[in-house]
Short mmCIF file of C-alpha atoms in Angstrom, two decimals:
data_model
loop_
_atom_site.label_atom_id
_atom_site.label_comp_id
_atom_site.label_asym_id
_atom_site.label_seq_id
_atom_site.Cartn_x
_atom_site.Cartn_y
_atom_site.Cartn_z
CA MET A 1 381.84 61.68 -47.14
CA ARG A 2 383.93 59.64 -49.55
CA LEU A 3 383.33 56.00 -48.65
CA LEU A 4 384.78 52.65 -49.64
CA VAL A 5 382.08 50.03 -50.23
CA THR A 6 383.57 46.58 -49.72
CA ARG A 7 380.49 44.51 -50.62
CA PRO A 8 380.47 42.13 -53.62
CA GLU A 9 379.35 43.92 -56.76
CA ALA A 10 376.02 42.07 -56.90
CA ASP A 11 375.15 43.29 -53.39
CA ALA A 12 376.38 46.86 -53.71
CA GLY A 13 373.99 48.50 -56.17
CA LYS A 14 371.26 49.67 -53.79
CA LEU A 15 373.80 50.61 -51.14
CA MET A 16 375.75 52.75 -53.61
CA ALA A 17 372.54 54.45 -54.75
CA ALA A 18 371.39 55.07 -51.17
CA LEU A 19 374.73 56.60 -50.20
CA ALA A 20 374.75 58.83 -53.27
CA GLY A 21 371.17 59.89 -52.53
CA ASN A 22 372.32 61.03 -49.10
CA GLY A 23 375.10 63.14 -50.56
CA HIS A 24 378.02 60.75 -50.15
CA GLU A 25 380.53 59.61 -52.76
CA ALA A 26 380.60 55.82 -52.79
CA VAL A 27 383.66 54.04 -54.19
CA LEU A 28 383.10 50.36 -55.03
CA ALA A 29 386.00 48.18 -53.86
CA PRO A 30 384.68 44.59 -53.53
CA LEU A 31 386.68 42.27 -51.30
CA MET A 32 384.75 39.13 -52.23
CA GLU A 33 383.85 37.50 -55.54
CA ILE A 34 380.72 35.34 -55.61
CA ASP A 35 380.72 31.98 -57.41
CA PHE A 36 377.53 29.91 -57.59
CA HIS A 37 377.99 26.14 -57.23
CA ASP A 38 375.70 25.11 -60.06
CA ALA A 39 376.52 21.42 -59.67
CA ALA A 40 376.07 21.29 -55.89
CA GLU A 41 373.48 18.83 -54.66
CA LEU A 42 370.17 20.31 -53.56
CA PRO A 43 368.48 17.62 -51.44
CA VAL A 44 364.87 16.74 -52.21
CA ARG A 45 362.83 16.58 -49.01
CA ASP A 46 359.46 17.71 -47.73
CA TRP A 47 360.92 20.93 -46.34
CA GLN A 48 359.12 22.72 -43.54
CA ALA A 49 360.97 25.95 -44.37
CA ILE A 50 364.04 27.34 -46.10
CA LEU A 51 366.60 29.32 -44.09
CA VAL A 52 368.55 32.03 -45.90
CA THR A 53 371.48 33.78 -44.24
CA SER A 54 372.53 36.00 -47.14
CA ALA A 55 371.14 37.61 -50.26
CA ASN A 56 373.60 35.56 -52.30
CA GLY A 57 372.12 32.39 -50.84
CA ALA A 58 368.69 33.43 -52.09
CA ARG A 59 370.11 34.26 -55.53
CA ALA A 60 372.04 30.99 -55.72
CA LEU A 61 368.88 29.02 -54.90
CA ALA A 62 366.81 30.99 -57.41
CA ALA A 63 369.35 30.17 -60.13
CA ARG A 64 368.66 26.45 -59.73
CA GLY A 65 365.99 24.76 -61.81
CA GLU A 66 364.79 22.90 -58.70
CA ALA A 67 363.83 26.22 -57.11
CA ALA A 68 360.55 26.35 -59.04
CA ALA A 69 359.17 23.52 -56.91
CA LEU A 70 360.16 25.32 -53.71
CA LYS A 71 358.55 28.72 -54.26
CA ALA A 72 355.62 27.93 -51.94
CA VAL A 73 357.89 26.80 -49.08
CA PRO A 74 358.16 29.47 -46.35
CA VAL A 75 361.49 31.29 -46.27
CA PHE A 76 363.05 32.61 -43.06
CA ALA A 77 365.74 35.17 -43.85
CA VAL A 78 368.36 36.63 -41.55
CA GLY A 79 367.70 40.24 -42.51
CA HIS A 80 366.12 42.74 -44.86
CA ALA A 81 368.53 42.27 -47.77
CA SER A 82 368.25 38.47 -47.79
CA ALA A 83 364.45 38.67 -47.43
CA GLU A 84 364.25 41.14 -50.30
CA ALA A 85 366.39 38.87 -52.49
CA ALA A 86 364.12 35.91 -51.70
CA ARG A 87 361.01 37.88 -52.62
CA ALA A 88 362.65 39.10 -55.82
CA ALA A 89 363.40 35.44 -56.65
CA GLY A 90 359.68 34.63 -56.47
CA PHE A 91 359.32 33.11 -53.01
CA SER A 92 355.88 34.06 -51.78
CA HIS A 93 356.11 33.54 -48.01
CA VAL A 94 359.16 35.34 -46.60
CA ARG A 95 359.85 36.32 -42.99
CA SER A 96 362.83 38.41 -41.90
CA ALA A 97 364.57 38.12 -38.53
CA ASP A 98 365.92 41.67 -38.99
CA GLY A 99 369.11 40.73 -37.21
CA ASP A 100 371.89 38.17 -37.13
CA VAL A 101 372.04 34.37 -37.21
CA GLU A 102 371.05 34.15 -33.55
CA ALA A 103 367.99 36.31 -34.24
CA LEU A 104 367.10 34.00 -37.13
CA ALA A 105 367.40 30.94 -34.89
CA ASP A 106 365.16 32.62 -32.31
CA LEU A 107 362.53 33.47 -34.95
CA VAL A 108 362.52 29.93 -36.32
CA SER A 109 362.24 28.46 -32.82
CA ALA A 110 359.32 30.74 -32.01
CA GLU A 111 357.33 30.11 -35.18
CA LEU A 112 358.15 26.55 -36.26
CA SER A 113 358.02 23.13 -34.65
CA PRO A 114 360.77 20.51 -34.73
CA ASP A 115 358.10 17.90 -35.43
CA ALA A 116 356.79 19.61 -38.59
CA GLY A 117 359.67 18.59 -40.86
CA PRO A 118 363.29 19.37 -41.76
CA LEU A 119 364.70 22.81 -42.55
CA LEU A 120 366.85 23.59 -45.60
CA HIS A 121 369.65 26.07 -44.90
CA VAL A 122 370.89 27.60 -48.16
CA ALA A 123 374.41 28.78 -47.42
CA GLY A 124 377.83 29.73 -48.67
CA SER A 125 381.01 27.77 -48.04
CA VAL A 126 381.77 30.08 -45.08
CA THR A 127 379.02 31.19 -42.71
CA ALA A 128 378.77 33.32 -39.59
CA GLY A 129 377.30 31.19 -36.82
CA ASP A 130 376.06 27.62 -37.03
CA LEU A 131 372.32 27.26 -37.50
CA GLN A 132 372.59 23.47 -37.40
CA VAL A 133 373.92 23.65 -33.87
CA MET A 134 371.69 26.49 -32.68
CA LEU A 135 368.53 24.81 -33.89
CA GLY A 136 369.72 21.24 -33.44
CA VAL A 137 369.82 21.63 -29.66
CA LYS A 138 366.14 22.60 -29.87
CA GLY A 139 365.25 19.46 -31.79
CA PHE A 140 365.19 20.79 -35.36
CA GLU A 141 366.75 18.91 -38.25
CA VAL A 142 368.70 21.43 -40.35
CA VAL A 143 370.22 20.34 -43.67
CA ARG A 144 372.86 22.70 -45.03
CA ALA A 145 373.20 23.05 -48.81
CA VAL A 146 376.32 24.96 -49.90
CA LEU A 147 375.24 26.66 -53.13
CA TYR A 148 377.85 29.41 -53.47
CA GLU A 149 381.28 30.55 -52.39
CA ALA A 150 382.45 34.03 -51.49
CA ARG A 151 386.09 34.05 -52.59
CA PRO A 152 388.33 36.72 -51.06
CA VAL A 153 390.35 38.88 -53.43
CA ARG A 154 394.11 38.45 -53.17
CA PHE A 155 395.04 42.12 -53.18
CA LEU A 156 393.50 45.39 -52.09
CA PRO A 157 391.46 46.68 -55.07
CA ASP A 158 393.32 49.35 -57.02
CA VAL A 159 390.68 51.99 -56.38
CA ALA A 160 390.90 51.42 -52.62
CA HIS A 161 394.71 51.37 -52.70
CA ALA A 162 394.82 54.68 -54.58
CA ALA A 163 392.26 56.36 -52.32
CA LEU A 164 394.01 55.28 -49.12
CA GLU A 165 397.46 56.14 -50.43
CA ALA A 166 396.25 59.64 -51.35
CA ARG A 167 394.48 60.01 -47.99
CA ASP A 168 391.35 60.60 -50.06
CA VAL A 169 388.83 58.46 -48.20
CA ASP A 170 386.73 59.32 -45.15
CA GLY A 171 385.26 55.94 -44.28
CA VAL A 172 384.84 52.27 -45.10
CA LEU A 173 381.69 50.16 -44.76
CA LEU A 174 382.23 46.66 -43.36
CA TYR A 175 379.43 44.08 -43.32
CA SER A 176 380.94 40.91 -41.86
CA PRO A 177 383.74 39.86 -39.53
CA ARG A 178 385.34 37.98 -42.42
CA THR A 179 385.35 41.10 -44.60
CA ALA A 180 386.71 43.22 -41.75
CA ARG A 181 389.58 40.79 -41.17
CA LEU A 182 390.31 40.64 -44.89
CA PHE A 183 390.29 44.42 -45.24
CA MET A 184 392.75 44.84 -42.38
CA THR A 185 395.02 42.12 -43.80
CA LEU A 186 395.04 43.58 -47.32
CA VAL A 187 395.67 47.10 -46.05
CA HIS A 188 398.60 45.83 -43.98
CA GLU A 189 400.04 43.85 -46.88
CA ALA A 190 399.80 46.97 -49.04
CA GLY A 191 401.80 48.93 -46.43
CA LEU A 192 398.94 51.34 -45.83
CA ASP A 193 398.23 50.85 -42.11
CA GLY A 194 399.00 54.50 -41.43
CA ALA A 195 396.42 55.63 -43.97
CA LEU A 196 393.60 54.42 -41.70
CA ALA A 197 394.33 57.05 -39.05
CA GLY A 198 391.91 59.45 -40.73
CA VAL A 199 389.34 56.83 -41.76
CA GLU A 200 386.07 56.00 -39.98
CA ALA A 201 385.02 52.34 -39.94
CA PHE A 202 381.26 51.80 -40.22
CA CYS A 203 380.42 48.28 -39.03
CA LEU A 204 377.15 46.37 -39.33
CA SER A 205 377.52 44.72 -35.92
CA GLY A 206 379.69 44.50 -32.84
CA ALA A 207 381.28 41.31 -34.14
CA VAL A 208 382.37 43.16 -37.27
CA ALA A 209 383.72 46.04 -35.19
CA ALA A 210 385.75 43.65 -33.05
CA ASP A 211 387.64 42.42 -36.09
CA ALA A 212 388.04 45.94 -37.46
CA ALA A 213 389.57 47.01 -34.14
CA GLY A 214 392.12 44.20 -34.11
CA ARG A 215 392.46 40.92 -32.28
CA ASP A 216 393.03 42.48 -28.86
CA GLY A 217 390.66 45.41 -29.36
CA GLU A 218 393.51 47.79 -28.52
CA GLY A 219 395.32 47.99 -31.82
CA ALA A 220 392.68 49.88 -33.78
CA LEU A 221 394.19 51.77 -36.70
CA PHE A 222 391.03 53.63 -37.65
CA ARG A 223 390.19 57.12 -36.51
CA ARG A 224 387.03 55.67 -34.99
CA VAL A 225 385.11 52.41 -35.22
CA HIS A 226 381.31 52.81 -35.33
CA VAL A 227 378.61 50.14 -34.91
CA ALA A 228 375.12 50.38 -36.40
CA GLU A 229 372.26 50.37 -33.88
CA ARG A 230 370.71 47.43 -35.73
CA PRO A 231 372.48 44.88 -37.96
CA GLU A 232 370.80 46.08 -41.16
CA GLN A 233 371.73 48.33 -44.05
CA PRO A 234 369.33 51.24 -43.32
CA ALA A 235 370.79 51.53 -39.81
CA LEU A 236 374.31 51.55 -41.24
CA ILE A 237 373.44 54.32 -43.68
CA GLU A 238 371.81 56.26 -40.85
CA LEU A 239 375.04 55.91 -38.88
CA VAL A 240 377.06 57.27 -41.81
CA ASN A 241 374.70 60.24 -42.11
CA LYS A 242 374.92 61.07 -38.39
CA THR A 243 378.71 60.86 -38.44
CA ALA A 244 378.92 63.11 -41.50
CA LEU A 245 376.58 65.64 -39.90
CA ALA A 246 378.60 65.64 -36.68
CA ALA A 247 381.79 66.22 -38.68
CA ARG A 248 380.25 69.18 -40.47
CA ASP A 249 379.07 70.65 -37.15
CA ASP A 250 382.60 70.35 -35.77
CA LEU A 251 383.86 72.47 -38.66
CA THR A 252 381.37 75.29 -38.08
#
């Protein structure tokens, strides 16, 4: 399959390689640009744990000089990619919730105590879910440090525009509701709504799929909207592989 990868460039490398290794042609068309907030305040506290809800959060923290003093603090990551980024940054005690923000809140609640100290949530300027609320109702103190911003591109990337216009794309991978909404908006603004009729949408979660399908769930422009069995990259790649195999079987 020929697939549009909408992830930021820093996040797309392993995904592109994995898709190519499974026989797909991956076309990088990032919809977000990542800017680290180097001057943002990083509070100094006796942290019980660090909460990471994206790989970029882990990278933004690792880029700070203060991170050296935090490497022994346990890290609770939302999923595999963010956990891997934390380990690569030198954090020695990393646990993955292997899910979404709610799964992370559940893991933290099960393994930590509100009385053992505050939690540092390393985040972007826009987040999915509110850990402060989810954990606050259970008695945890969560301090959010905004260390990066994912800025949406203003126009559909040229490579995506050309592929859609030529009807030369089989699918698009969408990782977040925000990215799904942005993709649909940019496609519409480019006058390419009709080009999605032959495109499969591969979504990391049901929340992503809801935004890919449209506000009312009835105005889907894609050929089909698929949801990974688990909100993690390997499951999304597995979904792409199964869909491609099914398409080949239909042709034989």
